[in-house]
Amino acid sequence: KVYRASTTAPVNIAVVKYWGKRDAKLNLPTNSSLSVTLSQADLRTLTTASCSASFPASEGDSLLLNGEPSDISGARTQACLRELRSRRAALEAADPSLPKLSTYPLRLVSENNFPTAAGLASSAAGFAALVRAIANLYELPASPSELSLIARQGSGSACRSLFGGYVAWRMGNKADGTDSMADQVAEASHWPDMRALVLVVSAAKKGVSSSSGMQQTVATSGLFRERIATVVPENMAIMEKAIAEKDFEKFAEVTMRDSNSFHATCADTYPPIFYMNDVSRAAIRAVEAINEKAGRTVAAYTFDAGPNAVIYYQEKDTEAVVGTFYHVLQGADIGGWKSADIKGLKPTISLD
Ligand code: DP6
């Protein structure tokens, strides 16, 4: 008999960024963060986990990612698998009638519904789907927040992909990390007008991985100390209020300021780290021009550890925002954007 479970997990894009670890082994952050979960129709990982006594033990656990065998021997993945197995083993110990799934090799098959070449962070959706697929297979009685504790050990941002809508990852302060998990700040339906526009500036793999980039920032940036001490706590508070009140102006301002603050600490890292390029900066100018023309803030940019832009806006302002970028996506040159550089993903993405 083969036991099997499938699940999907969405991509999330932070509006208050996670950048810095206080414990690299347990993957504990130096600050809380807040993200928006994007629609699974557009961006998600689908993972199927199966196990069986008939799978040869010599085979061990395996992962097929987008059709290719993928290495799962890394400490992060192993931490997730170990934790899930030990929870299953505890259930089996308590109820001897349960099949001993914890002793069988695991076969994992994962697929993204967006091109890896889009350069979007896929580790968040990837680890969230992996953890939930195995938790379902093992029939673990775990809440999304409990699963977020496990997914966090795979990739920090993954803990936020276990929820839809607006999601906070509370940094916690315990040394063992048992209070460093995600919770939902608001459902997507709370603010049905919210949209995201993904602008793929470059599909090239990022130069410095976020894991190593943030370690370098923690070790060398003075500006970073200010960011975690005052900037982020303030941004978290204002952002939660802005979401509760559906105040787009505030939401947008904090989103842009926090992205700028994060990239400033990257520039303050020694040696400096640059994730944005000239096209990214042209996107910032385009957003500023759109807001200026509208006479109010209708669009907000944010950038992760790479040059691609995500623009948040409200459906009612589609014309002002997407109207402008639409020409970019169609190949016109706007404010330094070069048509050849741009492959638009789905231009408009709603939230889940
Ligand atoms: C800039 O979650 O990829 O996207 O925990 O080392 O796997 P690890 O880092 P990761 O970092 C994401 C950084 C970010 C900001 C964010 O998503 O909050």
Tab-separated table of C-alpha atoms and ligand atoms in Angstrom:
chain	number	residue	atom	x	y	z
A	1	LYS	CA	0.000	0.000	0.000
A	2	VAL	CA	1.195	3.489	-0.914
A	3	TYR	CA	0.088	6.373	1.337
A	4	ARG	CA	-0.212	9.708	-0.419
A	5	ALA	CA	-1.176	13.356	0.249
A	6	SER	CA	-1.040	16.488	-1.906
A	7	THR	CA	-1.237	20.174	-1.114
A	8	THR	CA	-0.454	23.539	-2.620
A	9	ALA	CA	1.145	26.598	-1.023
A	10	PRO	CA	1.180	30.157	-2.349
A	11	VAL	CA	3.986	32.672	-2.805
A	12	ASN	CA	4.102	35.600	-0.352
A	13	ILE	CA	5.774	38.985	-0.821
A	14	ALA	CA	6.802	40.870	2.321
A	15	VAL	CA	5.828	44.502	2.878
A	16	VAL	CA	7.877	44.620	6.090
A	17	LYS	CA	10.961	42.563	5.322
A	18	TYR	CA	12.635	39.737	7.183
A	19	TRP	CA	16.363	40.400	6.938
A	20	GLY	CA	18.695	39.033	9.602
A	21	LYS	CA	18.977	35.889	11.733
A	22	ARG	CA	19.653	35.817	15.439
A	23	ASP	CA	20.125	32.031	15.251
A	24	ALA	CA	21.122	30.581	11.884
A	25	LYS	CA	20.695	26.963	12.983
A	26	LEU	CA	17.088	27.308	14.157
A	27	ASN	CA	16.466	30.025	11.551
A	28	LEU	CA	15.297	32.618	14.061
A	29	PRO	CA	14.954	36.210	12.795
A	30	THR	CA	16.240	39.472	14.225
A	31	ASN	CA	12.887	41.114	13.517
A	32	SER	CA	9.230	40.396	12.874
A	33	SER	CA	7.950	40.717	9.299
A	34	LEU	CA	4.654	41.028	7.451
A	35	SER	CA	3.657	39.791	4.020
A	36	VAL	CA	0.835	39.537	1.546
A	37	THR	CA	-0.018	36.111	0.157
A	38	LEU	CA	-0.525	36.079	-3.612
A	39	SER	CA	-3.133	34.085	-5.497
A	40	GLN	CA	-2.423	30.391	-5.909
A	41	ALA	CA	-4.069	30.498	-9.301
A	42	ASP	CA	-1.031	32.463	-10.423
A	43	LEU	CA	1.844	31.489	-8.174
A	44	ARG	CA	2.018	28.310	-6.141
A	45	THR	CA	3.929	25.124	-5.457
A	46	LEU	CA	2.048	21.812	-5.665
A	47	THR	CA	3.634	19.019	-3.630
A	48	THR	CA	2.705	15.371	-3.328
A	49	ALA	CA	4.214	13.313	-0.526
A	50	SER	CA	4.027	9.536	-0.564
A	51	CYS	CA	5.483	6.725	1.488
A	52	SER	CA	5.206	2.978	1.612
A	53	ALA	CA	6.714	-0.048	3.319
A	54	SER	CA	7.327	-1.278	-0.234
A	55	PHE	CA	9.665	1.621	-1.113
A	56	PRO	CA	13.195	0.186	-0.769
A	57	ALA	CA	14.903	1.498	2.366
A	58	SER	CA	18.126	1.845	0.385
A	59	GLU	CA	16.392	4.501	-1.690
A	60	GLY	CA	16.040	6.857	1.278
A	61	ASP	CA	13.941	10.028	1.011
A	62	SER	CA	13.818	11.759	-2.369
A	63	LEU	CA	12.518	14.964	-3.963
A	64	LEU	CA	11.642	15.579	-7.595
A	65	LEU	CA	11.452	19.348	-8.171
A	66	ASN	CA	9.923	20.443	-11.484
A	67	GLY	CA	10.780	17.021	-12.850
A	68	GLU	CA	14.424	17.038	-11.732
A	69	PRO	CA	15.930	15.094	-8.815
A	70	SER	CA	16.746	17.630	-6.128
A	71	ASP	CA	19.152	17.458	-3.198
A	72	ILE	CA	17.437	17.131	0.169
A	73	SER	CA	20.520	16.426	2.251
A	74	GLY	CA	20.795	20.088	3.310
A	75	ALA	CA	20.469	20.840	7.021
A	76	ARG	CA	17.305	22.952	6.513
A	77	THR	CA	15.341	20.288	4.655
A	78	GLN	CA	16.584	17.620	7.035
A	79	ALA	CA	15.422	19.677	10.027
A	80	CYS	CA	11.885	19.795	8.561
A	81	LEU	CA	11.818	16.066	7.754
A	82	ARG	CA	13.188	15.142	11.199
A	83	GLU	CA	10.611	17.253	13.003
A	84	LEU	CA	7.668	15.879	10.973
A	85	ARG	CA	8.849	12.276	11.403
A	86	SER	CA	9.283	12.615	15.125
A	87	ARG	CA	5.747	14.004	15.475
A	88	ARG	CA	4.420	11.073	13.472
A	89	ALA	CA	6.484	8.642	15.552
A	90	ALA	CA	4.902	10.090	18.705
A	91	LEU	CA	1.411	9.411	17.291
A	92	GLU	CA	2.442	5.865	16.391
A	93	ALA	CA	3.840	5.282	19.874
A	94	ALA	CA	0.573	6.460	21.421
A	95	ASP	CA	-1.564	4.320	19.101
A	96	PRO	CA	0.098	1.035	18.041
A	97	SER	CA	-2.685	0.342	15.524
A	98	LEU	CA	-1.360	3.141	13.267
A	99	PRO	CA	0.813	2.135	10.300
A	100	LYS	CA	4.475	2.971	10.946
A	101	LEU	CA	4.698	5.649	8.244
A	102	SER	CA	7.513	7.369	10.136
A	103	THR	CA	9.796	4.438	9.283
A	104	TYR	CA	9.083	4.429	5.518
A	105	PRO	CA	11.126	6.320	2.882
A	106	LEU	CA	9.406	9.482	1.634
A	107	ARG	CA	8.944	10.351	-2.010
A	108	LEU	CA	8.260	14.030	-2.610
A	109	VAL	CA	7.217	15.522	-5.944
A	110	SER	CA	7.001	19.338	-6.241
A	111	GLU	CA	5.996	21.569	-9.089
A	112	ASN	CA	5.734	25.347	-9.446
A	113	ASN	CA	3.057	26.770	-11.749
A	114	PHE	CA	5.322	29.688	-12.609
A	115	PRO	CA	8.628	29.575	-14.473
A	116	THR	CA	11.626	29.218	-12.164
A	117	ALA	CA	13.215	31.639	-14.603
A	118	ALA	CA	10.814	34.311	-13.347
A	119	GLY	CA	13.294	34.727	-10.520
A	120	LEU	CA	10.589	34.887	-7.865
A	121	ALA	CA	11.427	33.553	-4.436
A	122	SER	CA	10.081	30.039	-4.627
A	123	SER	CA	11.604	28.741	-1.403
A	124	ALA	CA	8.694	30.172	0.604
A	125	ALA	CA	5.984	28.320	-1.317
A	126	GLY	CA	8.284	25.319	-1.681
A	127	PHE	CA	8.936	24.699	2.010
A	128	ALA	CA	5.377	25.569	3.013
A	129	ALA	CA	3.987	22.994	0.565
A	130	LEU	CA	6.573	20.388	1.537
A	131	VAL	CA	5.804	20.683	5.239
A	132	ARG	CA	2.029	20.659	4.818
A	133	ALA	CA	2.062	17.744	2.333
A	134	ILE	CA	4.012	15.578	4.781
A	135	ALA	CA	1.909	16.749	7.751
A	136	ASN	CA	-1.205	15.698	5.803
A	137	LEU	CA	0.370	12.373	4.844
A	138	TYR	CA	1.232	11.729	8.510
A	139	GLU	CA	-2.195	12.996	9.634
A	140	LEU	CA	-0.578	15.276	12.209
A	141	PRO	CA	-3.058	17.292	14.267
A	142	ALA	CA	-1.107	20.515	13.710
A	143	SER	CA	-2.509	24.038	13.271
A	144	PRO	CA	-1.151	26.309	10.502
A	145	SER	CA	0.856	28.207	13.143
A	146	GLU	CA	2.430	24.953	14.360
A	147	LEU	CA	3.284	24.007	10.781
A	148	SER	CA	4.744	27.492	10.328
A	149	LEU	CA	7.212	26.687	13.135
A	150	ILE	CA	8.456	23.717	11.112
A	151	ALA	CA	8.428	25.481	7.716
A	152	ARG	CA	10.423	28.363	9.253
A	153	GLN	CA	13.313	25.956	9.760
A	154	GLY	CA	13.321	25.243	6.006
A	155	SER	CA	13.209	28.895	4.947
A	156	GLY	CA	12.205	31.830	7.114
A	157	SER	CA	9.783	33.374	4.644
A	158	ALA	CA	8.093	29.960	4.183
A	159	CYS	CA	6.406	30.232	7.584
A	160	ARG	CA	4.239	33.042	6.179
A	161	SER	CA	3.035	30.958	3.192
A	162	LEU	CA	0.925	28.705	5.439
A	163	PHE	CA	-1.697	31.442	5.624
A	164	GLY	CA	-3.612	33.451	3.057
A	165	GLY	CA	-4.192	37.195	3.157
A	166	TYR	CA	-2.029	39.395	5.394
A	167	VAL	CA	0.409	37.444	7.511
A	168	ALA	CA	2.781	38.402	10.319
A	169	TRP	CA	5.796	36.349	11.358
A	170	ARG	CA	6.327	37.200	15.032
A	171	MET	CA	10.033	36.968	15.779
A	172	GLY	CA	9.502	35.637	19.304
A	173	ASN	CA	12.183	35.824	21.967
A	174	LYS	CA	12.694	32.278	23.198
A	175	ALA	CA	16.090	30.722	22.521
A	176	ASP	CA	14.528	27.463	21.302
A	177	GLY	CA	12.373	29.283	18.711
A	178	THR	CA	9.062	27.795	19.868
A	179	ASP	CA	7.433	31.248	19.784
A	180	SER	CA	8.793	32.296	16.366
A	181	MET	CA	5.853	31.588	14.076
A	182	ALA	CA	3.323	33.146	11.730
A	183	ASP	CA	-0.262	34.253	12.266
A	184	GLN	CA	-2.898	35.802	10.041
A	185	VAL	CA	-3.419	39.543	10.460
A	186	ALA	CA	-6.376	39.699	8.047
A	187	GLU	CA	-8.038	37.513	5.438
A	188	ALA	CA	-7.607	38.415	1.774
A	189	SER	CA	-11.378	39.096	1.667
A	190	HIS	CA	-10.913	41.862	4.261
A	191	TRP	CA	-9.403	44.046	1.522
A	192	PRO	CA	-10.792	42.603	-1.716
A	193	ASP	CA	-9.472	45.491	-3.798
A	194	MET	CA	-5.785	44.702	-3.210
A	195	ARG	CA	-3.749	43.617	-6.231
A	196	ALA	CA	-0.118	42.861	-6.995
A	197	LEU	CA	1.739	43.422	-10.213
A	198	VAL	CA	4.896	41.379	-10.693
A	199	LEU	CA	7.466	42.982	-12.960
A	200	VAL	CA	10.159	40.592	-13.994
A	201	VAL	CA	13.205	42.762	-14.493
A	202	SER	CA	15.665	39.921	-14.768
A	203	ALA	CA	15.310	36.178	-14.696
A	204	ALA	CA	18.979	35.728	-13.760
A	205	LYS	CA	19.675	33.907	-10.512
A	206	LYS	CA	20.475	36.366	-7.740
A	207	GLY	CA	24.097	37.019	-6.930
A	208	VAL	CA	24.095	36.770	-3.142
A	209	SER	CA	21.583	34.344	-1.606
A	210	SER	CA	19.334	35.857	1.031
A	211	SER	CA	20.700	33.472	3.660
A	212	SER	CA	24.285	34.565	3.224
A	213	GLY	CA	23.413	38.189	2.414
A	214	MET	CA	21.538	38.690	5.665
A	215	GLN	CA	24.335	37.066	7.675
A	216	GLN	CA	26.802	39.545	6.171
A	217	THR	CA	24.443	42.432	6.941
A	218	VAL	CA	24.020	41.348	10.576
A	219	ALA	CA	27.791	41.056	10.952
A	220	THR	CA	28.833	44.348	9.348
A	221	SER	CA	26.057	46.955	9.012
A	222	GLY	CA	25.599	49.675	11.602
A	223	LEU	CA	22.459	50.899	9.877
A	224	PHE	CA	20.971	47.429	10.351
A	225	ARG	CA	21.104	47.849	14.153
A	226	GLU	CA	18.923	50.932	13.837
A	227	ARG	CA	16.596	49.090	11.469
A	228	ILE	CA	15.850	46.251	13.869
A	229	ALA	CA	15.776	48.428	16.994
A	230	THR	CA	13.342	51.094	15.817
A	231	VAL	CA	12.478	51.107	12.106
A	232	VAL	CA	10.921	47.651	11.821
A	233	PRO	CA	8.963	47.711	15.106
A	234	GLU	CA	7.441	51.030	13.995
A	235	ASN	CA	6.715	49.756	10.507
A	236	MET	CA	5.032	46.628	11.896
A	237	ALA	CA	2.735	48.706	14.094
A	238	ILE	CA	1.804	51.195	11.356
A	239	MET	CA	1.349	48.417	8.810
A	240	GLU	CA	-1.013	46.382	10.989
A	241	LYS	CA	-3.111	49.479	11.607
A	242	ALA	CA	-3.099	50.412	7.898
A	243	ILE	CA	-4.331	46.922	6.997
A	244	ALA	CA	-7.028	46.975	9.679
A	245	GLU	CA	-8.241	50.343	8.375
A	246	LYS	CA	-7.652	49.529	4.690
A	247	ASP	CA	-5.625	52.721	4.518
A	248	PHE	CA	-3.786	52.332	1.199
A	249	GLU	CA	-1.758	55.550	1.546
A	250	LYS	CA	-0.213	54.306	4.787
A	251	PHE	CA	0.121	50.737	3.541
A	252	ALA	CA	1.943	52.025	0.464
A	253	GLU	CA	4.214	54.410	2.329
A	254	VAL	CA	5.378	51.770	4.804
A	255	THR	CA	5.826	49.211	2.021
A	256	MET	CA	8.078	51.542	0.025
A	257	ARG	CA	9.960	52.859	3.063
A	258	ASP	CA	10.593	49.373	4.390
A	259	SER	CA	11.880	48.133	1.029
A	260	ASN	CA	14.154	51.178	0.824
A	261	SER	CA	15.354	50.639	4.398
A	262	PHE	CA	16.150	46.971	3.729
A	263	HIS	CA	18.091	47.810	0.546
A	264	ALA	CA	19.904	50.611	2.398
A	265	THR	CA	21.167	48.085	4.965
A	266	CYS	CA	22.327	45.931	2.050
A	267	ALA	CA	24.283	48.899	0.682
A	268	ASP	CA	25.648	49.482	4.218
A	269	THR	CA	26.863	45.876	4.398
A	270	TYR	CA	30.627	45.576	4.011
A	271	PRO	CA	31.375	44.708	1.247
A	272	PRO	CA	28.083	46.146	-0.039
A	273	ILE	CA	25.317	44.024	-1.535
A	274	PHE	CA	23.252	45.394	-4.434
A	275	TYR	CA	20.076	43.606	-5.407
A	276	MET	CA	18.382	46.370	-7.385
A	277	ASN	CA	19.682	47.425	-10.780
A	278	ASP	CA	19.044	50.373	-13.125
A	279	VAL	CA	15.781	48.872	-14.349
A	280	SER	CA	14.610	48.387	-10.731
A	281	ARG	CA	15.343	52.033	-10.020
A	282	ALA	CA	13.451	52.992	-13.185
A	283	ALA	CA	10.453	51.075	-11.778
A	284	ILE	CA	10.664	53.176	-8.614
A	285	ARG	CA	10.646	56.344	-10.700
A	286	ALA	CA	7.688	55.037	-12.707
A	287	VAL	CA	5.714	54.417	-9.483
A	288	GLU	CA	6.579	57.910	-8.272
A	289	ALA	CA	5.400	59.361	-11.580
A	290	ILE	CA	2.145	57.375	-11.402
A	291	ASN	CA	1.453	58.612	-7.862
A	292	GLU	CA	2.318	62.178	-8.776
A	293	LYS	CA	0.026	62.101	-11.780
A	294	ALA	CA	-2.831	60.618	-9.730
A	295	GLY	CA	-2.324	63.267	-7.037
A	296	ARG	CA	-2.410	60.555	-4.345
A	297	THR	CA	-0.646	57.279	-3.627
A	298	VAL	CA	-2.110	54.597	-5.856
A	299	ALA	CA	0.911	52.300	-6.194
A	300	ALA	CA	3.676	50.946	-3.953
A	301	TYR	CA	6.856	49.139	-5.006
A	302	THR	CA	8.797	46.554	-3.081
A	303	PHE	CA	11.932	44.545	-3.927
A	304	ASP	CA	13.266	41.360	-2.353
A	305	ALA	CA	16.781	39.969	-2.704
A	306	GLY	CA	16.792	40.527	-6.467
A	307	PRO	CA	15.960	43.174	-9.095
A	308	ASN	CA	12.311	42.243	-9.750
A	309	ALA	CA	9.596	44.640	-8.624
A	310	VAL	CA	6.274	43.819	-7.034
A	311	ILE	CA	3.814	46.705	-7.232
A	312	TYR	CA	0.837	46.749	-4.866
A	313	TYR	CA	-2.228	48.742	-5.911
A	314	GLN	CA	-6.007	48.679	-5.611
A	315	GLU	CA	-8.305	47.344	-8.306
A	316	LYS	CA	-10.049	50.705	-8.619
A	317	ASP	CA	-6.727	52.214	-9.708
A	318	THR	CA	-5.944	49.542	-12.283
A	319	GLU	CA	-5.985	51.958	-15.158
A	320	ALA	CA	-3.577	54.432	-13.585
A	321	VAL	CA	-1.173	51.703	-12.503
A	322	VAL	CA	-1.409	48.785	-14.891
A	323	GLY	CA	-2.236	51.201	-17.694
A	324	THR	CA	1.274	52.613	-17.303
A	325	PHE	CA	3.045	49.318	-16.830
A	326	TYR	CA	0.927	47.683	-19.495
A	327	HIS	CA	2.896	49.597	-22.078
A	328	VAL	CA	6.068	48.397	-20.429
A	329	LEU	CA	4.841	44.841	-20.581
A	330	GLN	CA	3.869	45.313	-24.199
A	331	GLY	CA	7.351	46.431	-25.077
A	332	ALA	CA	7.283	50.225	-24.951
A	333	ASP	CA	10.159	51.967	-23.191
A	334	ILE	CA	9.140	53.899	-20.116
A	335	GLY	CA	11.550	55.755	-17.894
A	336	GLY	CA	14.510	53.530	-18.586
A	337	TRP	CA	12.696	50.217	-18.826
A	338	LYS	CA	13.997	48.333	-21.802
A	339	SER	CA	11.459	46.160	-23.496
A	340	ALA	CA	14.041	43.465	-24.163
A	341	ASP	CA	14.687	43.123	-20.433
A	342	ILE	CA	11.113	42.604	-19.502
A	343	LYS	CA	9.078	39.498	-19.532
A	344	GLY	CA	5.843	40.243	-17.807
A	345	LEU	CA	4.467	37.502	-15.669
A	346	LYS	CA	0.718	37.629	-15.116
A	347	PRO	CA	0.349	41.389	-14.851
A	348	THR	CA	-2.424	41.372	-12.310
A	349	ILE	CA	-2.516	39.051	-9.372
A	350	SER	CA	-5.246	38.965	-6.778
A	351	LEU	CA	-4.764	37.655	-3.279
A	352	ASP	CA	-5.679	34.379	-1.661
B	1	DP6	C1	14.241	39.661	1.178
B	1	DP6	O1	13.253	33.330	3.641
B	1	DP6	O2	14.729	33.269	1.597
B	1	DP6	O3	12.610	37.986	0.690
B	1	DP6	O4	15.418	31.965	5.931
B	1	DP6	O5	17.599	32.048	4.782
B	1	DP6	O6	15.676	30.882	3.687
B	1	DP6	P1	16.122	32.013	4.605
B	1	DP6	O7	15.763	33.368	3.886
B	1	DP6	P2	14.516	33.752	2.986
B	1	DP6	O8	14.641	35.335	3.017
B	1	DP6	C2	13.678	36.179	2.471
B	1	DP6	C3	14.190	37.576	2.479
B	1	DP6	C4	13.329	38.591	1.762
B	1	DP6	C5	12.364	39.295	2.721
B	1	DP6	C6	11.134	38.556	3.164
B	1	DP6	O9	10.605	37.687	2.434
B	1	DP6	O10	10.654	38.887	4.269
